[in-house]
PDB file of C-alpha atoms in Angstrom:
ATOM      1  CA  UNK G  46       0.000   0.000   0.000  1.00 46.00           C
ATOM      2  CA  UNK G  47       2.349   2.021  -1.400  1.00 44.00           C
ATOM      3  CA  UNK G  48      -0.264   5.781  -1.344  1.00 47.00           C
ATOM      4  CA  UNK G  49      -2.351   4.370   1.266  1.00 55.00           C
ATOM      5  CA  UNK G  50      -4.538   2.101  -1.345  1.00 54.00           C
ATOM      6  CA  UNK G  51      -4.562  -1.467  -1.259  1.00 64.00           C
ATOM      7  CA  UNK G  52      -2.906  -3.241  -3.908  1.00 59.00           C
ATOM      8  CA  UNK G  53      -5.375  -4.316  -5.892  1.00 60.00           C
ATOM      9  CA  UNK G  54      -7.079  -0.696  -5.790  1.00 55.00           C
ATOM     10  CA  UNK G  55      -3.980   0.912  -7.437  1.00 50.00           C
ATOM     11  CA  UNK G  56      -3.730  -1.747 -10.220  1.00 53.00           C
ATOM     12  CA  UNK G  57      -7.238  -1.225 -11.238  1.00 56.00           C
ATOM     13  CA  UNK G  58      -6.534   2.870 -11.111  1.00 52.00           C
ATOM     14  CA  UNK G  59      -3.347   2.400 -13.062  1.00 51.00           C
ATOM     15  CA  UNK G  60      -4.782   0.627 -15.704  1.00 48.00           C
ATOM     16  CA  UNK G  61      -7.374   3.156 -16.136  1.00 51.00           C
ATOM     17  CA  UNK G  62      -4.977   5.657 -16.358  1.00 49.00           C
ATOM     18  CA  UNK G  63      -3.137   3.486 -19.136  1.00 48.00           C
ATOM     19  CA  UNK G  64      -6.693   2.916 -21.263  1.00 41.00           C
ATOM     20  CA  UNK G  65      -7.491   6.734 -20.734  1.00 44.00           C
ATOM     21  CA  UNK G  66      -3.925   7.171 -22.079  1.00 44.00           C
ATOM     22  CA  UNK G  67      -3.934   4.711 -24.866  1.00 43.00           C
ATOM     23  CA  UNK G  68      -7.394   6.276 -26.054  1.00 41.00           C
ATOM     24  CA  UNK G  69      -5.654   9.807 -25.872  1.00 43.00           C
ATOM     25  CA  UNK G  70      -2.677   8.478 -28.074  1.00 43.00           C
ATOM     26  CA  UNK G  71      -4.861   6.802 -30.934  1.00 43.00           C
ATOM     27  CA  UNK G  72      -6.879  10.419 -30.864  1.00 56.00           C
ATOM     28  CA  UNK G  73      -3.928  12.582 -31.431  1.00 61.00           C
ATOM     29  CA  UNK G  74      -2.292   9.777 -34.119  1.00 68.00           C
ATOM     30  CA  UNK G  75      -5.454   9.854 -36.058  1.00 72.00           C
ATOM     31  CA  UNK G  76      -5.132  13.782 -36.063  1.00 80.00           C
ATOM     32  CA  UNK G  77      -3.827  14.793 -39.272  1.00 88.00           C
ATOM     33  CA  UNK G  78      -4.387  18.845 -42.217  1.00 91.00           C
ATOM     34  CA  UNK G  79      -7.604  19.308 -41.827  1.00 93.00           C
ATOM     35  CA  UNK G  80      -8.542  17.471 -38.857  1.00 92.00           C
ATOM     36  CA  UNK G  81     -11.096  19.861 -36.136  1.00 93.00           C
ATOM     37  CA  UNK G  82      -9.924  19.871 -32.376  1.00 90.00           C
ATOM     38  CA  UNK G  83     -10.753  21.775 -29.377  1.00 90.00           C
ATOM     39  CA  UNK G  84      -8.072  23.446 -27.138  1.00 91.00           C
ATOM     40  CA  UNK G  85      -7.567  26.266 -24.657  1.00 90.00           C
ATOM     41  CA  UNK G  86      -6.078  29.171 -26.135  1.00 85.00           C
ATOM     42  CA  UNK G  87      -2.994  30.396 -24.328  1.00 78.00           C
ATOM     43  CA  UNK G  88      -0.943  33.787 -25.125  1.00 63.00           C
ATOM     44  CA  UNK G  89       2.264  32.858 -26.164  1.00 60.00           C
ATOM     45  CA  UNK G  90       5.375  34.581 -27.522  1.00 53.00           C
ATOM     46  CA  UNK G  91       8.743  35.228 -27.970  1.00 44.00           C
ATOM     47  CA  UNK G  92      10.126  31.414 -27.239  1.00 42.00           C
ATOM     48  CA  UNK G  93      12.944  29.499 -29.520  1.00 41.00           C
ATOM     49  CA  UNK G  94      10.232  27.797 -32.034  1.00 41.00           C
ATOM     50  CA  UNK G  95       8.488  31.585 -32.767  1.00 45.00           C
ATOM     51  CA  UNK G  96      12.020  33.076 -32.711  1.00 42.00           C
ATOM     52  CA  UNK G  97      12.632  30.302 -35.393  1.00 44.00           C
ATOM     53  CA  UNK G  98       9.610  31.189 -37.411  1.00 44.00           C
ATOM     54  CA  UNK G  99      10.478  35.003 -36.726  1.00 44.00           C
ATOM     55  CA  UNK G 100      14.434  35.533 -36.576  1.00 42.00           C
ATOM     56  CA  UNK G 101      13.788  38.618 -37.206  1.00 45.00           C
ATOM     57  CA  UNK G 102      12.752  39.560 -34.144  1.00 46.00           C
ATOM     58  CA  UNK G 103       9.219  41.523 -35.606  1.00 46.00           C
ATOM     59  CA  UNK G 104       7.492  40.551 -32.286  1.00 46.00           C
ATOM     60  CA  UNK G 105       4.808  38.979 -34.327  1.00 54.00           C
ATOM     61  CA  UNK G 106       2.270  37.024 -31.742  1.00 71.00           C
ATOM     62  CA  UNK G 107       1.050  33.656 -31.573  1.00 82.00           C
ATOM     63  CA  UNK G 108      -0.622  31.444 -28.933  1.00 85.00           C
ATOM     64  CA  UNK G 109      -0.454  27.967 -27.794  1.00 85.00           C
ATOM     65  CA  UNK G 110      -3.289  26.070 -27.826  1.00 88.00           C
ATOM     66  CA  UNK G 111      -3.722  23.609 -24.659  1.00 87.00           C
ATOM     67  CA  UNK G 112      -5.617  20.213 -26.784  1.00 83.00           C
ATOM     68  CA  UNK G 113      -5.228  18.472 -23.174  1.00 79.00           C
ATOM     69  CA  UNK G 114      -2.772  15.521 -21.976  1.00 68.00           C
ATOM     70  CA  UNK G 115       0.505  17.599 -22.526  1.00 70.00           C
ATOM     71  CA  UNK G 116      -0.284  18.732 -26.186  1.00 77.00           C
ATOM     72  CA  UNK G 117      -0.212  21.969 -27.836  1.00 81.00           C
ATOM     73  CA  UNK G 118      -0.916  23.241 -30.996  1.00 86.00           C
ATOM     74  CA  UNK G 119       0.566  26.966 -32.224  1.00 88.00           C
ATOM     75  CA  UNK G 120      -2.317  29.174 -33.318  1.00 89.00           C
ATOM     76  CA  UNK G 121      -0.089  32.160 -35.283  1.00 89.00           C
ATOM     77  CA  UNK G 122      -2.382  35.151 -34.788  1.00 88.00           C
ATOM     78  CA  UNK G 123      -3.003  35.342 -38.946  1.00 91.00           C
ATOM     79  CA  UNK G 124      -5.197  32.162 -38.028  1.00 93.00           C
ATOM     80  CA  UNK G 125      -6.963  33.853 -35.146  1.00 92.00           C
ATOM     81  CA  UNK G 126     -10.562  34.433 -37.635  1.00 93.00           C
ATOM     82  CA  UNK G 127     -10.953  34.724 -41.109  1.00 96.00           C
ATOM     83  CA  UNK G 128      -9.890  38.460 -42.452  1.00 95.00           C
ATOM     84  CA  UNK G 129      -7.685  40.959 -39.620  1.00 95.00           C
ATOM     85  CA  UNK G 130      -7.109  39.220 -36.126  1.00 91.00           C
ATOM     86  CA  UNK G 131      -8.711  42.230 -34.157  1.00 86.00           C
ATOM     87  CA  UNK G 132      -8.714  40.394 -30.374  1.00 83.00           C
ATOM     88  CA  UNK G 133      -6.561  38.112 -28.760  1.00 75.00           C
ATOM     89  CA  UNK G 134      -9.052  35.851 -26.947  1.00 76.00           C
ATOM     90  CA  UNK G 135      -6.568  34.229 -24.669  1.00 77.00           C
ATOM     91  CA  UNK G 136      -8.326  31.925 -22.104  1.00 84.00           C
ATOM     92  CA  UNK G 137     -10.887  30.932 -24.382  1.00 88.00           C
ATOM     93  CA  UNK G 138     -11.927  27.695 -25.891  1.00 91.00           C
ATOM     94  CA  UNK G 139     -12.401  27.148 -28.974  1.00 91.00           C
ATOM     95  CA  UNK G 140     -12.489  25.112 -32.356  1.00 93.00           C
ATOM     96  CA  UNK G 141      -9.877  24.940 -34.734  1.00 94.00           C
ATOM     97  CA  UNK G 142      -8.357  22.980 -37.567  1.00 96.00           C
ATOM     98  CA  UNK G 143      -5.255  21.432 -38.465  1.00 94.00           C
ATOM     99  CA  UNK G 144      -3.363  23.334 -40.963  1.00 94.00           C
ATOM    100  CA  UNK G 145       0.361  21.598 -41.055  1.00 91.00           C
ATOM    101  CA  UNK G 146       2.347  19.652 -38.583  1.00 87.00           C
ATOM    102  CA  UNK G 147       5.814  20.369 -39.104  1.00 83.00           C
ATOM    103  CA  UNK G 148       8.886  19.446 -36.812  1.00 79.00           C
ATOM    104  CA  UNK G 149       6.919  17.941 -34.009  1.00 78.00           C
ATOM    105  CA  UNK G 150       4.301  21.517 -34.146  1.00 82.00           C
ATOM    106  CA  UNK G 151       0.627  21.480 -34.668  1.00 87.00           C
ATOM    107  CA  UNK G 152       0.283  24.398 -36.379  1.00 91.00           C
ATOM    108  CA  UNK G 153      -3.605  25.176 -36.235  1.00 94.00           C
ATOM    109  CA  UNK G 154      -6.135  28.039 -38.024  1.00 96.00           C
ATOM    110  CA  UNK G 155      -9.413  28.822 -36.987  1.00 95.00           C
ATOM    111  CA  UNK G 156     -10.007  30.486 -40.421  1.00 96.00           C
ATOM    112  CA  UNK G 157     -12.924  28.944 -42.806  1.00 95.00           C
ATOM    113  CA  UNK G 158     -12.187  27.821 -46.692  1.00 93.00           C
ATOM    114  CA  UNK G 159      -8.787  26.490 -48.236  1.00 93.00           C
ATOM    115  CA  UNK G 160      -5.810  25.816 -46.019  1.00 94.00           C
ATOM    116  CA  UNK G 161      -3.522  26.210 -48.717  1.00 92.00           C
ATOM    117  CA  UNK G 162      -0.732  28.660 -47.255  1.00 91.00           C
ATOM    118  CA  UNK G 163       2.071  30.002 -49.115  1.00 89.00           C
ATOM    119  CA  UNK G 164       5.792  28.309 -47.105  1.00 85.00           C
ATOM    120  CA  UNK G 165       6.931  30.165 -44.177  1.00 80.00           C
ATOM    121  CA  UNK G 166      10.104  31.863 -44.914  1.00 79.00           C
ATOM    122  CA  UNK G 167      13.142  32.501 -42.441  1.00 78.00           C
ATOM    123  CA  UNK G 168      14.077  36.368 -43.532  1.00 81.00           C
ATOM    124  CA  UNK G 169      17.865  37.252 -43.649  1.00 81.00           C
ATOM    125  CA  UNK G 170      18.627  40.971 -43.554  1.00 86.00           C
ATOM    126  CA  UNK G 171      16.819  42.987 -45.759  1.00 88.00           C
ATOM    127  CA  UNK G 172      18.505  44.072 -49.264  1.00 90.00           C
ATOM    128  CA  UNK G 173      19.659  47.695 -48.542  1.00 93.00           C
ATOM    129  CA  UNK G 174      19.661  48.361 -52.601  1.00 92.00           C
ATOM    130  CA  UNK G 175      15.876  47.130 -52.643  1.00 93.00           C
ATOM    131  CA  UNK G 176      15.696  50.009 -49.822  1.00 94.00           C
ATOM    132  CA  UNK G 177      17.126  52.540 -51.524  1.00 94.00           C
ATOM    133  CA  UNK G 178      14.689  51.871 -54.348  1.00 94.00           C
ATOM    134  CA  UNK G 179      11.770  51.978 -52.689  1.00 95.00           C
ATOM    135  CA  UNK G 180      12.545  55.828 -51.161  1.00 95.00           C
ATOM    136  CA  UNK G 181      12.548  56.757 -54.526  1.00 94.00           C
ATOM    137  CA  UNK G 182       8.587  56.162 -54.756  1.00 93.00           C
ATOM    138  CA  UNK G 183       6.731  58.661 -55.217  1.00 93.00           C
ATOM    139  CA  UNK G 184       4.766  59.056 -52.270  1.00 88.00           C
ATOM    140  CA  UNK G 185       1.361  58.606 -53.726  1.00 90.00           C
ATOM    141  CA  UNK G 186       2.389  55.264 -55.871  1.00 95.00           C
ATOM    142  CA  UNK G 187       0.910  51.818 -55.468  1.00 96.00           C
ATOM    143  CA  UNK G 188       3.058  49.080 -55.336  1.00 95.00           C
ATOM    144  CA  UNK G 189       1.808  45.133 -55.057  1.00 95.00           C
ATOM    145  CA  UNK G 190       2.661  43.746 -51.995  1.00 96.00           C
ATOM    146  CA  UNK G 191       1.953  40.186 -50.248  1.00 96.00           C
ATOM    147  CA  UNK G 192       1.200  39.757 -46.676  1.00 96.00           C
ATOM    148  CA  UNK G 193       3.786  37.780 -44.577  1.00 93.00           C
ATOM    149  CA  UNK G 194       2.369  37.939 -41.110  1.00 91.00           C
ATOM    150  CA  UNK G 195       0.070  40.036 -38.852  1.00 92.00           C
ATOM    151  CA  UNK G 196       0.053  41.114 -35.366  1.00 89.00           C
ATOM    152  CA  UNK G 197      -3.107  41.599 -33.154  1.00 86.00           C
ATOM    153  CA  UNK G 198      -4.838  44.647 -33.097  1.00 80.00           C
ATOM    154  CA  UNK G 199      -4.771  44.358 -29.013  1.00 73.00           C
ATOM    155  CA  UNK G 200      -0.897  44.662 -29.258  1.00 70.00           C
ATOM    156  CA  UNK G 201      -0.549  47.377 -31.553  1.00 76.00           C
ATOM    157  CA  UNK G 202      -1.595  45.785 -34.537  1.00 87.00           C
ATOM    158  CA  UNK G 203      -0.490  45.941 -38.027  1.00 93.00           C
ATOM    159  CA  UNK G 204       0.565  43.637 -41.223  1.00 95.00           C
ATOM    160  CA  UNK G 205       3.756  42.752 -42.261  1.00 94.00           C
ATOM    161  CA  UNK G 206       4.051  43.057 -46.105  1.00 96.00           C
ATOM    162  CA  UNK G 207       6.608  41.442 -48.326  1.00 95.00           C
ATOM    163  CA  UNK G 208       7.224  44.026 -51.385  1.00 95.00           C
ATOM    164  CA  UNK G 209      10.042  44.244 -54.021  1.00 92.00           C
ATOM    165  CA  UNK G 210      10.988  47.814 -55.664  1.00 88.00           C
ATOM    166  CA  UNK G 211       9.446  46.510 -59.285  1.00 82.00           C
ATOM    167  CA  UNK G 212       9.116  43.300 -61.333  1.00 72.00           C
ATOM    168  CA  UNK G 213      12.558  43.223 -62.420  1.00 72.00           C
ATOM    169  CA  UNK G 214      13.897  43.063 -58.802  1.00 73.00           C
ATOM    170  CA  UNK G 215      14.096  39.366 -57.352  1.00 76.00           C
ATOM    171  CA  UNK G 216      15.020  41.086 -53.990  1.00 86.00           C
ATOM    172  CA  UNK G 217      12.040  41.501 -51.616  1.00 90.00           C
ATOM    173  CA  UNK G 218      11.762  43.349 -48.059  1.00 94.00           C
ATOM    174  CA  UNK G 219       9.435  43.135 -45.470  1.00 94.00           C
ATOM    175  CA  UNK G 220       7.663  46.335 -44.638  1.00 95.00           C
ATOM    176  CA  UNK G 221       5.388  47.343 -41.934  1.00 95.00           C
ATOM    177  CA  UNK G 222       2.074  48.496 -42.136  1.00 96.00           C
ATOM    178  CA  UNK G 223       0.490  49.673 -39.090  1.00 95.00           C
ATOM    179  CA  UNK G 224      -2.947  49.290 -37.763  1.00 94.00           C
ATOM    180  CA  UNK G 225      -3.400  53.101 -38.785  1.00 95.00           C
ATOM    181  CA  UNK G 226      -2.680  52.996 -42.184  1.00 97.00           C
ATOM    182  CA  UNK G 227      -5.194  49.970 -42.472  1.00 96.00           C
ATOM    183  CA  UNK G 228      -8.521  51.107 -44.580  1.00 96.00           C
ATOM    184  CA  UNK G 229     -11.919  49.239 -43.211  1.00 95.00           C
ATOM    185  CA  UNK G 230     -12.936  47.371 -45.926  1.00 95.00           C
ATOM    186  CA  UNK G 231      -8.803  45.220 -45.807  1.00 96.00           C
ATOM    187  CA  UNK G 232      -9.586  43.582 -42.175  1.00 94.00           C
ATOM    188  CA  UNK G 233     -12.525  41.619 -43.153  1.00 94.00           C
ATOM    189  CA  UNK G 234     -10.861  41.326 -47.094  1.00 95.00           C
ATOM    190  CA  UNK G 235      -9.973  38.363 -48.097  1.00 94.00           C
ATOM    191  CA  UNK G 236      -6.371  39.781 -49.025  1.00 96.00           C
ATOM    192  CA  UNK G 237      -6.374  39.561 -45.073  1.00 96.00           C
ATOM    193  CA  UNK G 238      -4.703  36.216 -44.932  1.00 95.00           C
ATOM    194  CA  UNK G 239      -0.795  34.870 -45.043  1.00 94.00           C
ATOM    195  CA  UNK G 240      -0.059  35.350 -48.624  1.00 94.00           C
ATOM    196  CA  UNK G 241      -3.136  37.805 -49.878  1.00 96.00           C
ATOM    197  CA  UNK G 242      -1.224  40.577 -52.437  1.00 96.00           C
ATOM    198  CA  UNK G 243      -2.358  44.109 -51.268  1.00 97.00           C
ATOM    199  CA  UNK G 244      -1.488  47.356 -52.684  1.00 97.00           C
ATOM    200  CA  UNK G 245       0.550  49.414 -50.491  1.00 97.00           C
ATOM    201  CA  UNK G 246       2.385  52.938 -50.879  1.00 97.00           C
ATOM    202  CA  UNK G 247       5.756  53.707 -49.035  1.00 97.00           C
ATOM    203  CA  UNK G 248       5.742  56.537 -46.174  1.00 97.00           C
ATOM    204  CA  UNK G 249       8.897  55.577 -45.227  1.00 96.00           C
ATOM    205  CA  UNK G 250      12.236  53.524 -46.608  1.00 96.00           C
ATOM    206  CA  UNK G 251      15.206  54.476 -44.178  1.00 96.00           C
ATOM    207  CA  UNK G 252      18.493  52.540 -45.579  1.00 95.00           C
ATOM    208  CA  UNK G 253      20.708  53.478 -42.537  1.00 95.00           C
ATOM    209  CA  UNK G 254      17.990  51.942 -39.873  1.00 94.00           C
ATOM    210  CA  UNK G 255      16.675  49.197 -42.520  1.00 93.00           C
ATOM    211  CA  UNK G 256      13.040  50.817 -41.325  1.00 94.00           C
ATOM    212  CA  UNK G 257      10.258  49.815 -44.299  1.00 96.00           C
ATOM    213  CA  UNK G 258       7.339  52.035 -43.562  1.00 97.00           C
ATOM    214  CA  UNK G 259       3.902  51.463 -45.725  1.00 97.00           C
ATOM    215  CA  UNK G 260       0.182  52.170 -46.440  1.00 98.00           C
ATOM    216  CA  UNK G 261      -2.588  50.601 -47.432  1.00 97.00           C
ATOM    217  CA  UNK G 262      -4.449  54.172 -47.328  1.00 96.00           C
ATOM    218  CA  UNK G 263      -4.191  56.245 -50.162  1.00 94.00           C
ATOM    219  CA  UNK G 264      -2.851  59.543 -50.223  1.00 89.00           C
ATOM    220  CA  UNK G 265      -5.025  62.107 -48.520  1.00 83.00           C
ATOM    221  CA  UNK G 266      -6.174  64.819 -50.586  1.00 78.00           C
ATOM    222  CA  UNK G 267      -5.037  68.059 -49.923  1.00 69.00           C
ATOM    223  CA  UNK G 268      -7.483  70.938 -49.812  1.00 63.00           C
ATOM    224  CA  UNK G 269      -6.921  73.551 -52.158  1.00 62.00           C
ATOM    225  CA  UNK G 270      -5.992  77.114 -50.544  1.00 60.00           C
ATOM    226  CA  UNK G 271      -8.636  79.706 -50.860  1.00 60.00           C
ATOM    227  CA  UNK G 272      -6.783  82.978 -51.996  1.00 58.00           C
ATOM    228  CA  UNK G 273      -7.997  86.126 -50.024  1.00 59.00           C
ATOM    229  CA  UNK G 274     -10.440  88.108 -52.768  1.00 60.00           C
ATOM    230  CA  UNK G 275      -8.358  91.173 -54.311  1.00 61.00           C
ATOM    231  CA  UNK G 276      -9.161  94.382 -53.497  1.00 55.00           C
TER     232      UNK G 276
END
């Protein structure tokens, strides 16, 4: 009576424990893309695997996602809902889906539709000569961007968008576009999504701090000046 049971009490609890267990196991190896699950949502950032995902240091959030019996699944905030992620709803439980497993990592979406996703990319420095080129823009001047991540609008939202200077350039950089230079109709879009192409104008292309500014606004319109009548 090793915990104050009798013997045969903690057999018969320890091979409940190993059914309960065993019925666990089979759940999460018939998991597989596409697959619906329920979990506890869990705010979550800033650890080696998002560092990984984000070497850049962008302090993009995700959130783990508690599915029970030691297992998590990463719910990158892009997946949060379909179009803008405008809360983080840590705490809560909810449904989600599958979208990749990938070095041991449930990688889960709670959007609707396709769950084709462009690949994640690991981002090196940006190209200072793609920099340079984008100052020159004109101010008011679209140029096609994709998006490459978002951050919650709780945490001082915004999209990260992956342009390149024109279509002869092969080098890309990631700009920022912040949750003020967002128009209404893009968060419920569905350009609102890892890999949607947006049109975006540059405020802002520093070479010396590597600092990508951008819009998704267009340029305001500036009121014409009202000369004084002439005597």
């Amino acid at each position: 009576e090793l915990d104050g049971r009798p013997a045969e009490a903690q057999a018969e609890a320890k091979a409940d424990a190993d059914t309960k267990g065993d019925r666990l196991s089979k759940r999460f190896t018939d998991l597989e893309v596409g697959s619906t699950l329920q979990g506890t949502i869990k705010r979550h950032r800033g650890n080696a695997i998002f560092r990984e995902m984000d070497p850049e240091g962008r302090g993009a959030l995700a959130f783990w996602v508690d599915m029970g019996e030691e297992k998590k699944g990463l719910l990158e905030a892009c997946e949060l809902r379909d179009g803008f992620p405008t809360e983080a709803p840590s705490g809560k439980t909810v449904t989600a889906r599958v979208l990749e497993v990938r070095d041991n990592i449930w990688y889960l979406t709670r959007r609707s539709g396709d769950l084709r996703r462009p690949p994640r990319e690991k981002h090196g420095d940006p190209d200072i000569n793609a920099i340079v080129a984008l100052k020159k823009k004109p101010p008011g001047m679209w140029i096609t961007g994709v998006v490459d991540d978002m951050v919650v609008k709780t945490y001082a939202g915004g999209v990260f968008v992956k342009v390149v200077p024109s279509l002869a350039d092969t080098k890309y950089v990631i700009g920022w576009c912040p949750m003020d230079e967002l128009p209404d109709t893009f968060l419920d879009s569905k350009q609102a999504i890892r890999g949607g192409s947006v049109r975006v104008r540059v405020l802002k292309a520093d070479p010396e701090s590597k600092e990508v500014l951008l819009s998704m606004k267009p340029l305001p319109k500036q009121t014409p000046q009202t000369l004084p009548p002439q005597r």
